[in-house]
PDB file of C-alpha atoms in Angstrom:
ATOM      1  CA  MET A 513     174.114 -23.549-109.783  1.00 74.00           C
ATOM      2  CA  SER A 514     170.374 -24.285-109.762  1.00 78.00           C
ATOM      3  CA  LYS A 515     169.223 -25.506-113.508  1.00 86.00           C
ATOM      4  CA  MET A 516     167.615 -22.361-114.274  1.00 81.00           C
ATOM      5  CA  SER A 517     169.961 -20.625-113.830  1.00 84.00           C
ATOM      6  CA  ARG A 518     172.223 -24.107-115.896  1.00 89.00           C
ATOM      7  CA  PHE A 519     169.550 -23.327-118.476  1.00 91.00           C
ATOM      8  CA  LEU A 520     170.241 -19.091-118.536  1.00 90.00           C
ATOM      9  CA  PHE A 521     173.689 -19.185-118.931  1.00 93.00           C
ATOM     10  CA  TYR A 522     173.454 -21.637-121.353  1.00 93.00           C
ATOM     11  CA  PHE A 523     170.274 -19.914-123.410  1.00 92.00           C
ATOM     12  CA  TYR A 524     172.780 -16.899-123.252  1.00 92.00           C
ATOM     13  CA  ILE A 525     175.927 -18.246-124.300  1.00 94.00           C
ATOM     14  CA  ALA A 526     173.898 -20.131-127.512  1.00 92.00           C
ATOM     15  CA  THR A 527     172.174 -16.210-128.171  1.00 92.00           C
ATOM     16  CA  GLY A 528     175.208 -14.538-128.059  1.00 91.00           C
ATOM     17  CA  ILE A 529     177.192 -17.221-130.299  1.00 93.00           C
ATOM     18  CA  LEU A 530     174.419 -17.498-133.251  1.00 91.00           C
ATOM     19  CA  ALA A 531     174.123 -13.020-132.939  1.00 90.00           C
ATOM     20  CA  LEU A 532     177.672 -13.138-133.619  1.00 90.00           C
ATOM     21  CA  ILE A 533     177.228 -15.661-136.608  1.00 88.00           C
ATOM     22  CA  PHE A 534     174.256 -13.888-138.012  1.00 87.00           C
ATOM     23  CA  THR A 535     176.209 -10.082-137.756  1.00 85.00           C
ATOM     24  CA  TRP A 536     179.831 -10.899-138.060  1.00 84.00           C
ATOM     25  CA  VAL A 537     178.766 -13.061-141.685  1.00 85.00           C
ATOM     26  CA  HIS A 538     178.195  -9.441-142.549  1.00 83.00           C
ATOM     27  CA  VAL A 539     181.048  -7.790-141.304  1.00 80.00           C
ATOM     28  CA  PRO A 540     184.346  -8.660-144.690  1.00 85.00           C
ATOM     29  CA  ALA A 541     182.697  -6.391-146.826  1.00 85.00           C
ATOM     30  CA  TYR A 542     184.013  -3.985-144.209  1.00 85.00           C
ATOM     31  CA  LEU A 543     187.087  -4.944-142.819  1.00 83.00           C
ATOM     32  CA  GLY A 544     190.100  -3.435-145.247  1.00 79.00           C
ATOM     33  CA  ASN A 545     191.664  -1.626-143.067  1.00 81.00           C
ATOM     34  CA  GLY A 546     191.022  -3.514-139.041  1.00 82.00           C
ATOM     35  CA  ILE A 547     187.953  -3.069-137.034  1.00 78.00           C
ATOM     36  CA  LEU A 548     188.415   0.795-136.149  1.00 83.00           C
ATOM     37  CA  ASP A 549     188.414   1.191-139.705  1.00 86.00           C
ATOM     38  CA  ALA A 550     185.626  -1.245-140.375  1.00 84.00           C
ATOM     39  CA  ASN A 551     183.751   0.285-137.461  1.00 81.00           C
ATOM     40  CA  ILE A 552     183.418   3.533-138.876  1.00 85.00           C
ATOM     41  CA  ASN A 553     182.690   2.936-142.162  1.00 87.00           C
ATOM     42  CA  PHE A 554     179.665   0.380-141.349  1.00 85.00           C
ATOM     43  CA  TRP A 555     178.348   3.625-138.850  1.00 83.00           C
ATOM     44  CA  LYS A 556     178.398   5.502-141.571  1.00 85.00           C
ATOM     45  CA  ASP A 557     176.615   2.884-144.084  1.00 86.00           C
ATOM     46  CA  ALA A 558     174.330   3.083-141.548  1.00 84.00           C
ATOM     47  CA  LEU A 559     173.533   6.262-140.432  1.00 82.00           C
ATOM     48  CA  ILE A 560     174.789   8.646-143.114  1.00 82.00           C
ATOM     49  CA  HIS A 561     174.208   6.009-146.145  1.00 80.00           C
ATOM     50  CA  GLY A 562     171.393   4.542-144.833  1.00 76.00           C
ATOM     51  CA  THR A 563     167.697   4.119-145.505  1.00 83.00           C
ATOM     52  CA  PRO A 564     165.032   5.437-143.646  1.00 86.00           C
ATOM     53  CA  SER A 565     164.453   1.747-141.938  1.00 85.00           C
ATOM     54  CA  GLY A 566     168.186   1.084-141.738  1.00 85.00           C
ATOM     55  CA  ASN A 567     168.726   4.267-139.865  1.00 84.00           C
ATOM     56  CA  PHE A 568     165.393   3.451-137.647  1.00 87.00           C
ATOM     57  CA  LEU A 569     167.412   0.449-136.661  1.00 88.00           C
ATOM     58  CA  ALA A 570     171.121   1.471-136.116  1.00 88.00           C
ATOM     59  CA  VAL A 571     169.090   3.941-133.915  1.00 87.00           C
ATOM     60  CA  ASP A 572     167.212   1.777-132.359  1.00 92.00           C
ATOM     61  CA  ILE A 573     169.647  -0.323-131.777  1.00 92.00           C
ATOM     62  CA  LEU A 574     172.551   2.173-130.377  1.00 91.00           C
ATOM     63  CA  PHE A 575     169.572   3.433-127.501  1.00 93.00           C
ATOM     64  CA  TYR A 576     169.273  -0.421-126.761  1.00 94.00           C
ATOM     65  CA  ALA A 577     173.450  -0.683-126.455  1.00 95.00           C
ATOM     66  CA  LEU A 578     173.016   2.068-124.555  1.00 94.00           C
ATOM     67  CA  ILE A 579     170.738   1.068-121.683  1.00 95.00           C
ATOM     68  CA  GLY A 580     172.333  -2.290-121.543  1.00 96.00           C
ATOM     69  CA  SER A 581     175.628  -0.963-121.589  1.00 96.00           C
ATOM     70  CA  VAL A 582     174.896   1.219-118.554  1.00 94.00           C
ATOM     71  CA  PHE A 583     172.792  -1.764-116.727  1.00 96.00           C
ATOM     72  CA  MET A 584     176.282  -4.243-117.296  1.00 97.00           C
ATOM     73  CA  VAL A 585     178.749  -1.165-115.948  1.00 96.00           C
ATOM     74  CA  LEU A 586     175.849  -1.256-113.037  1.00 94.00           C
ATOM     75  CA  GLU A 587     175.615  -4.939-112.467  1.00 94.00           C
ATOM     76  CA  CYS A 588     178.633  -5.634-112.458  1.00 95.00           C
ATOM     77  CA  ARG A 589     179.387  -2.585-109.529  1.00 93.00           C
ATOM     78  CA  ARG A 590     176.600  -4.423-107.986  1.00 90.00           C
ATOM     79  CA  LEU A 591     177.648  -7.545-108.485  1.00 91.00           C
ATOM     80  CA  GLY A 592     181.325  -7.551-108.202  1.00 90.00           C
ATOM     81  CA  ILE A 593     181.659  -8.722-111.469  1.00 93.00           C
ATOM     82  CA  LYS A 594     185.471  -7.689-113.145  1.00 92.00           C
ATOM     83  CA  PHE A 595     185.666  -6.365-116.798  1.00 93.00           C
ATOM     84  CA  ALA A 596     182.057  -4.089-116.902  1.00 94.00           C
ATOM     85  CA  TRP A 597     184.087  -2.274-119.201  1.00 95.00           C
ATOM     86  CA  LEU A 598     185.308  -4.816-121.741  1.00 97.00           C
ATOM     87  CA  TYR A 599     181.540  -5.916-122.020  1.00 97.00           C
ATOM     88  CA  VAL A 600     180.870  -2.676-123.363  1.00 96.00           C
ATOM     89  CA  PHE A 601     183.876  -2.245-125.646  1.00 94.00           C
ATOM     90  CA  ALA A 602     182.808  -5.884-127.108  1.00 94.00           C
ATOM     91  CA  GLY A 603     179.321  -4.732-127.618  1.00 94.00           C
ATOM     92  CA  ILE A 604     180.700  -1.240-129.516  1.00 89.00           C
ATOM     93  CA  LEU A 605     183.593  -3.001-131.368  1.00 86.00           C
ATOM     94  CA  ILE A 606     182.228  -6.702-132.109  1.00 88.00           C
ATOM     95  CA  ALA A 607     177.910  -7.343-131.337  1.00 90.00           C
ATOM     96  CA  ILE A 608     176.153  -5.919-128.443  1.00 94.00           C
ATOM     97  CA  SER A 609     173.709  -8.672-129.926  1.00 92.00           C
ATOM     98  CA  PHE A 610     176.774 -10.757-128.552  1.00 95.00           C
ATOM     99  CA  ALA A 611     178.713  -9.001-126.055  1.00 96.00           C
ATOM    100  CA  PHE A 612     175.170  -8.826-123.993  1.00 97.00           C
ATOM    101  CA  PRO A 613     173.920 -11.948-123.430  1.00 95.00           C
ATOM    102  CA  LEU A 614     177.514 -13.396-122.691  1.00 97.00           C
ATOM    103  CA  PHE A 615     177.496 -10.838-119.726  1.00 97.00           C
ATOM    104  CA  LEU A 616     174.246 -12.066-119.068  1.00 96.00           C
ATOM    105  CA  ALA A 617     175.481 -15.326-119.024  1.00 96.00           C
ATOM    106  CA  MET A 618     178.156 -14.042-116.297  1.00 95.00           C
ATOM    107  CA  ARG A 619     176.621 -13.017-114.097  1.00 94.00           C
ATOM    108  CA  GLU A 620     173.932 -15.843-113.595  1.00 92.00           C
ATOM    109  CA  ARG A 621     176.424 -17.193-113.050  1.00 93.00           C
ATOM    110  CA  HIS A 622     177.922 -14.862-110.060  1.00 92.00           C
ATOM    111  CA  ILE A 623     174.752 -14.760-108.882  1.00 90.00           C
ATOM    112  CA  ALA A 624     174.387 -18.555-108.529  1.00 88.00           C
ATOM    113  CA  GLN A 625     177.616 -18.382-107.013  1.00 88.00           C
ATOM    114  CA  THR A 626     176.497 -16.018-104.932  1.00 83.00           C
ATOM    115  CA  PRO A 627     175.372 -17.199-101.553  1.00 80.00           C
ATOM    116  CA  VAL A 628     174.339 -13.856-100.442  1.00 77.00           C
ATOM    117  CA  PRO A 629     172.551 -11.291-102.348  1.00 70.00           C
ATOM    118  CA  VAL A 630     174.885  -8.398-102.542  1.00 66.00           C
ATOM    119  CA  PRO A 631     173.869  -4.992-102.268  1.00 69.00           C
ATOM    120  CA  PRO A 632     173.917  -1.996-104.175  1.00 65.00           C
ATOM    121  CA  ALA A 633     177.454   0.021-105.082  1.00 70.00           C
ATOM    122  CA  PRO A 634     178.481   3.058-105.917  1.00 76.00           C
ATOM    123  CA  LEU A 635     179.984   4.116-109.681  1.00 81.00           C
ATOM    124  CA  LYS A 636     182.721   4.608-110.021  1.00 87.00           C
ATOM    125  CA  THR A 637     184.208   7.983-111.677  1.00 92.00           C
ATOM    126  CA  TYR A 638     185.606   6.580-114.733  1.00 91.00           C
ATOM    127  CA  ASP A 639     182.171   5.109-114.755  1.00 88.00           C
ATOM    128  CA  ILE A 640     180.346   7.790-114.778  1.00 89.00           C
ATOM    129  CA  LEU A 641     182.495  10.058-117.342  1.00 94.00           C
ATOM    130  CA  GLY A 642     182.732   6.468-119.593  1.00 90.00           C
ATOM    131  CA  LEU A 643     178.756   5.905-119.668  1.00 86.00           C
ATOM    132  CA  ALA A 644     178.201   9.816-120.420  1.00 90.00           C
ATOM    133  CA  VAL A 645     180.685   9.684-123.346  1.00 92.00           C
ATOM    134  CA  TYR A 646     178.835   6.623-124.812  1.00 85.00           C
ATOM    135  CA  SER A 647     175.510   8.907-124.513  1.00 86.00           C
ATOM    136  CA  ALA A 648     176.399  11.761-126.052  1.00 90.00           C
ATOM    137  CA  ALA A 649     178.027   9.677-129.035  1.00 87.00           C
ATOM    138  CA  VAL A 650     174.494   8.032-129.546  1.00 82.00           C
ATOM    139  CA  LEU A 651     172.639  11.074-129.065  1.00 86.00           C
ATOM    140  CA  ALA A 652     174.939  12.636-131.821  1.00 85.00           C
ATOM    141  CA  ALA A 653     175.042   9.643-133.640  1.00 79.00           C
ATOM    142  CA  ALA A 654     171.002  10.022-133.834  1.00 78.00           C
ATOM    143  CA  ILE A 655     171.156  13.122-134.709  1.00 85.00           C
ATOM    144  CA  ILE A 656     173.061  12.706-137.146  1.00 80.00           C
ATOM    145  CA  ALA A 657     170.687   9.995-138.849  1.00 71.00           C
ATOM    146  CA  LEU A 658     167.776  12.951-138.418  1.00 70.00           C
TER     147      LEU A 658
END
Protein backbone atom coordinates (compact mmCIF):
# COMPACT_ATOMS: atom_id res chain seq x y z
CA MET A 1 0.00 0.00 0.00
CA SER A 2 1.47 3.35 -1.04
CA LYS A 3 1.82 6.26 1.38
CA MET A 4 -1.10 8.03 -0.30
CA SER A 5 -3.31 4.93 -0.12
CA ARG A 6 -2.39 4.43 3.53
CA PHE A 7 -3.12 8.10 4.28
CA LEU A 8 -6.48 7.92 2.49
CA PHE A 9 -7.38 4.68 4.27
CA TYR A 10 -6.79 6.19 7.71
CA PHE A 11 -8.30 9.53 6.73
CA TYR A 12 -11.52 7.80 5.64
CA ILE A 13 -11.64 5.70 8.81
CA ALA A 14 -11.03 8.74 11.04
CA THR A 15 -13.66 10.77 9.19
CA GLY A 16 -16.21 7.98 9.51
CA ILE A 17 -15.54 7.59 13.24
CA LEU A 18 -15.83 11.34 13.82
CA ALA A 19 -19.06 11.44 11.82
CA LEU A 20 -20.41 8.54 13.86
CA ILE A 21 -19.57 10.28 17.13
CA PHE A 22 -20.96 13.66 16.11
CA THR A 23 -24.17 12.24 14.67
CA TRP A 24 -24.92 9.60 17.29
CA VAL A 25 -24.77 11.98 20.25
CA HIS A 26 -28.26 12.95 19.06
CA VAL A 27 -29.60 9.40 18.76
CA PRO A 28 -30.49 8.60 22.40
CA ALA A 29 -33.49 10.92 22.10
CA TYR A 30 -34.95 8.45 19.57
CA LEU A 31 -33.96 5.07 21.01
CA GLY A 32 -37.11 4.29 22.97
CA ASN A 33 -38.22 1.21 21.01
CA GLY A 34 -35.11 0.10 19.13
CA ILE A 35 -33.16 1.20 16.09
CA LEU A 36 -35.91 0.71 13.50
CA ASP A 37 -38.37 2.80 15.50
CA ALA A 38 -35.61 5.34 16.09
CA ASN A 39 -35.09 5.67 12.33
CA ILE A 40 -38.81 6.09 11.67
CA ASN A 41 -39.17 8.77 14.35
CA PHE A 42 -36.01 10.53 13.22
CA TRP A 43 -37.20 10.82 9.62
CA LYS A 44 -40.65 11.95 10.75
CA ASP A 45 -38.99 14.77 12.69
CA ALA A 46 -36.64 15.57 9.82
CA LEU A 47 -39.17 15.51 6.98
CA ILE A 48 -42.61 16.14 8.45
CA HIS A 49 -42.10 18.12 11.65
CA GLY A 50 -38.97 19.90 10.48
CA THR A 51 -38.25 23.45 9.46
CA PRO A 52 -37.63 24.43 5.84
CA SER A 53 -33.87 24.34 6.49
CA GLY A 54 -34.18 20.95 8.18
CA ASN A 55 -36.23 19.63 5.25
CA PHE A 56 -33.62 20.99 2.84
CA LEU A 57 -30.80 19.23 4.69
CA ALA A 58 -32.75 15.98 5.06
CA VAL A 59 -33.64 15.81 1.36
CA ASP A 60 -30.11 16.87 0.39
CA ILE A 61 -28.61 14.08 2.53
CA LEU A 62 -31.10 11.53 1.17
CA PHE A 63 -30.17 12.27 -2.43
CA TYR A 64 -26.47 12.24 -1.56
CA ALA A 65 -26.95 8.92 0.22
CA LEU A 66 -28.76 7.51 -2.82
CA ILE A 67 -25.98 8.51 -5.22
CA GLY A 68 -23.35 7.32 -2.74
CA SER A 69 -25.17 4.00 -2.43
CA VAL A 70 -25.34 3.54 -6.20
CA PHE A 71 -21.60 4.27 -6.36
CA MET A 72 -20.85 1.85 -3.50
CA VAL A 73 -22.79 -1.00 -5.11
CA LEU A 74 -21.26 -0.35 -8.55
CA GLU A 75 -17.73 -0.16 -7.15
CA CYS A 76 -18.18 -3.26 -5.01
CA ARG A 77 -19.34 -5.20 -8.06
CA ARG A 78 -16.57 -3.76 -10.27
CA LEU A 79 -13.79 -4.43 -7.78
CA GLY A 80 -15.13 -7.66 -6.30
CA ILE A 81 -15.58 -6.21 -2.81
CA LYS A 82 -17.93 -8.34 -0.73
CA PHE A 83 -20.93 -7.17 1.27
CA ALA A 84 -21.91 -4.25 -0.97
CA TRP A 85 -25.34 -3.98 0.62
CA LEU A 86 -23.88 -3.93 4.14
CA TYR A 87 -22.52 -0.44 3.37
CA VAL A 88 -25.89 0.67 1.99
CA PHE A 89 -27.79 -0.63 5.03
CA ALA A 90 -25.22 0.92 7.38
CA GLY A 91 -25.85 4.22 5.60
CA ILE A 92 -29.59 3.85 6.08
CA LEU A 93 -29.62 2.54 9.66
CA ILE A 94 -26.50 4.14 11.19
CA ALA A 95 -25.36 7.15 9.14
CA ILE A 96 -24.22 7.65 5.56
CA SER A 97 -21.50 9.94 6.93
CA PHE A 98 -20.10 6.83 8.64
CA ALA A 99 -20.85 4.17 6.03
CA PHE A 100 -19.50 6.02 2.99
CA PRO A 101 -16.04 6.77 4.45
CA LEU A 102 -15.88 3.17 5.73
CA PHE A 103 -16.64 1.95 2.21
CA LEU A 104 -14.02 4.32 0.75
CA ALA A 105 -11.41 3.00 3.19
CA MET A 106 -12.16 -0.61 2.25
CA ARG A 107 -12.17 0.33 -1.43
CA GLU A 108 -8.79 2.04 -1.07
CA ARG A 109 -7.36 -1.02 0.67
CA HIS A 110 -8.78 -3.32 -1.99
CA ILE A 111 -7.43 -1.21 -4.86
CA ALA A 112 -3.99 -1.07 -3.23
CA GLN A 113 -3.93 -4.87 -3.04
CA THR A 114 -5.04 -5.37 -6.65
CA PRO A 115 -2.07 -5.42 -9.04
CA VAL A 116 -4.14 -5.33 -12.25
CA PRO A 117 -6.96 -2.86 -13.08
CA VAL A 118 -10.38 -4.47 -12.80
CA PRO A 119 -12.88 -4.15 -15.68
CA PRO A 120 -16.49 -3.14 -15.06
CA ALA A 121 -18.79 -5.85 -13.74
CA PRO A 122 -22.51 -6.17 -14.43
CA LEU A 123 -24.98 -5.48 -11.65
CA LYS A 124 -26.99 -8.33 -10.23
CA THR A 125 -30.78 -8.28 -10.52
CA TYR A 126 -31.19 -7.65 -6.80
CA ASP A 127 -28.77 -4.70 -7.07
CA ILE A 128 -30.98 -3.07 -9.69
CA LEU A 129 -34.17 -3.81 -7.74
CA GLY A 130 -32.67 -2.64 -4.45
CA LEU A 131 -31.40 0.61 -5.93
CA ALA A 132 -34.76 1.19 -7.65
CA VAL A 133 -36.61 0.74 -4.34
CA TYR A 134 -34.11 3.02 -2.59
CA SER A 135 -34.58 5.63 -5.34
CA ALA A 136 -38.35 5.49 -4.94
CA ALA A 137 -38.06 5.89 -1.16
CA VAL A 138 -35.81 8.95 -1.52
CA LEU A 139 -38.19 10.50 -4.04
CA ALA A 140 -41.15 9.80 -1.75
CA ALA A 141 -39.33 11.39 1.19
CA ALA A 142 -38.54 14.45 -0.94
CA ILE A 143 -42.21 14.75 -1.91
CA ILE A 144 -43.31 14.34 1.74
CA ALA A 145 -40.91 17.13 2.73
CA LEU A 146 -42.67 19.49 0.30
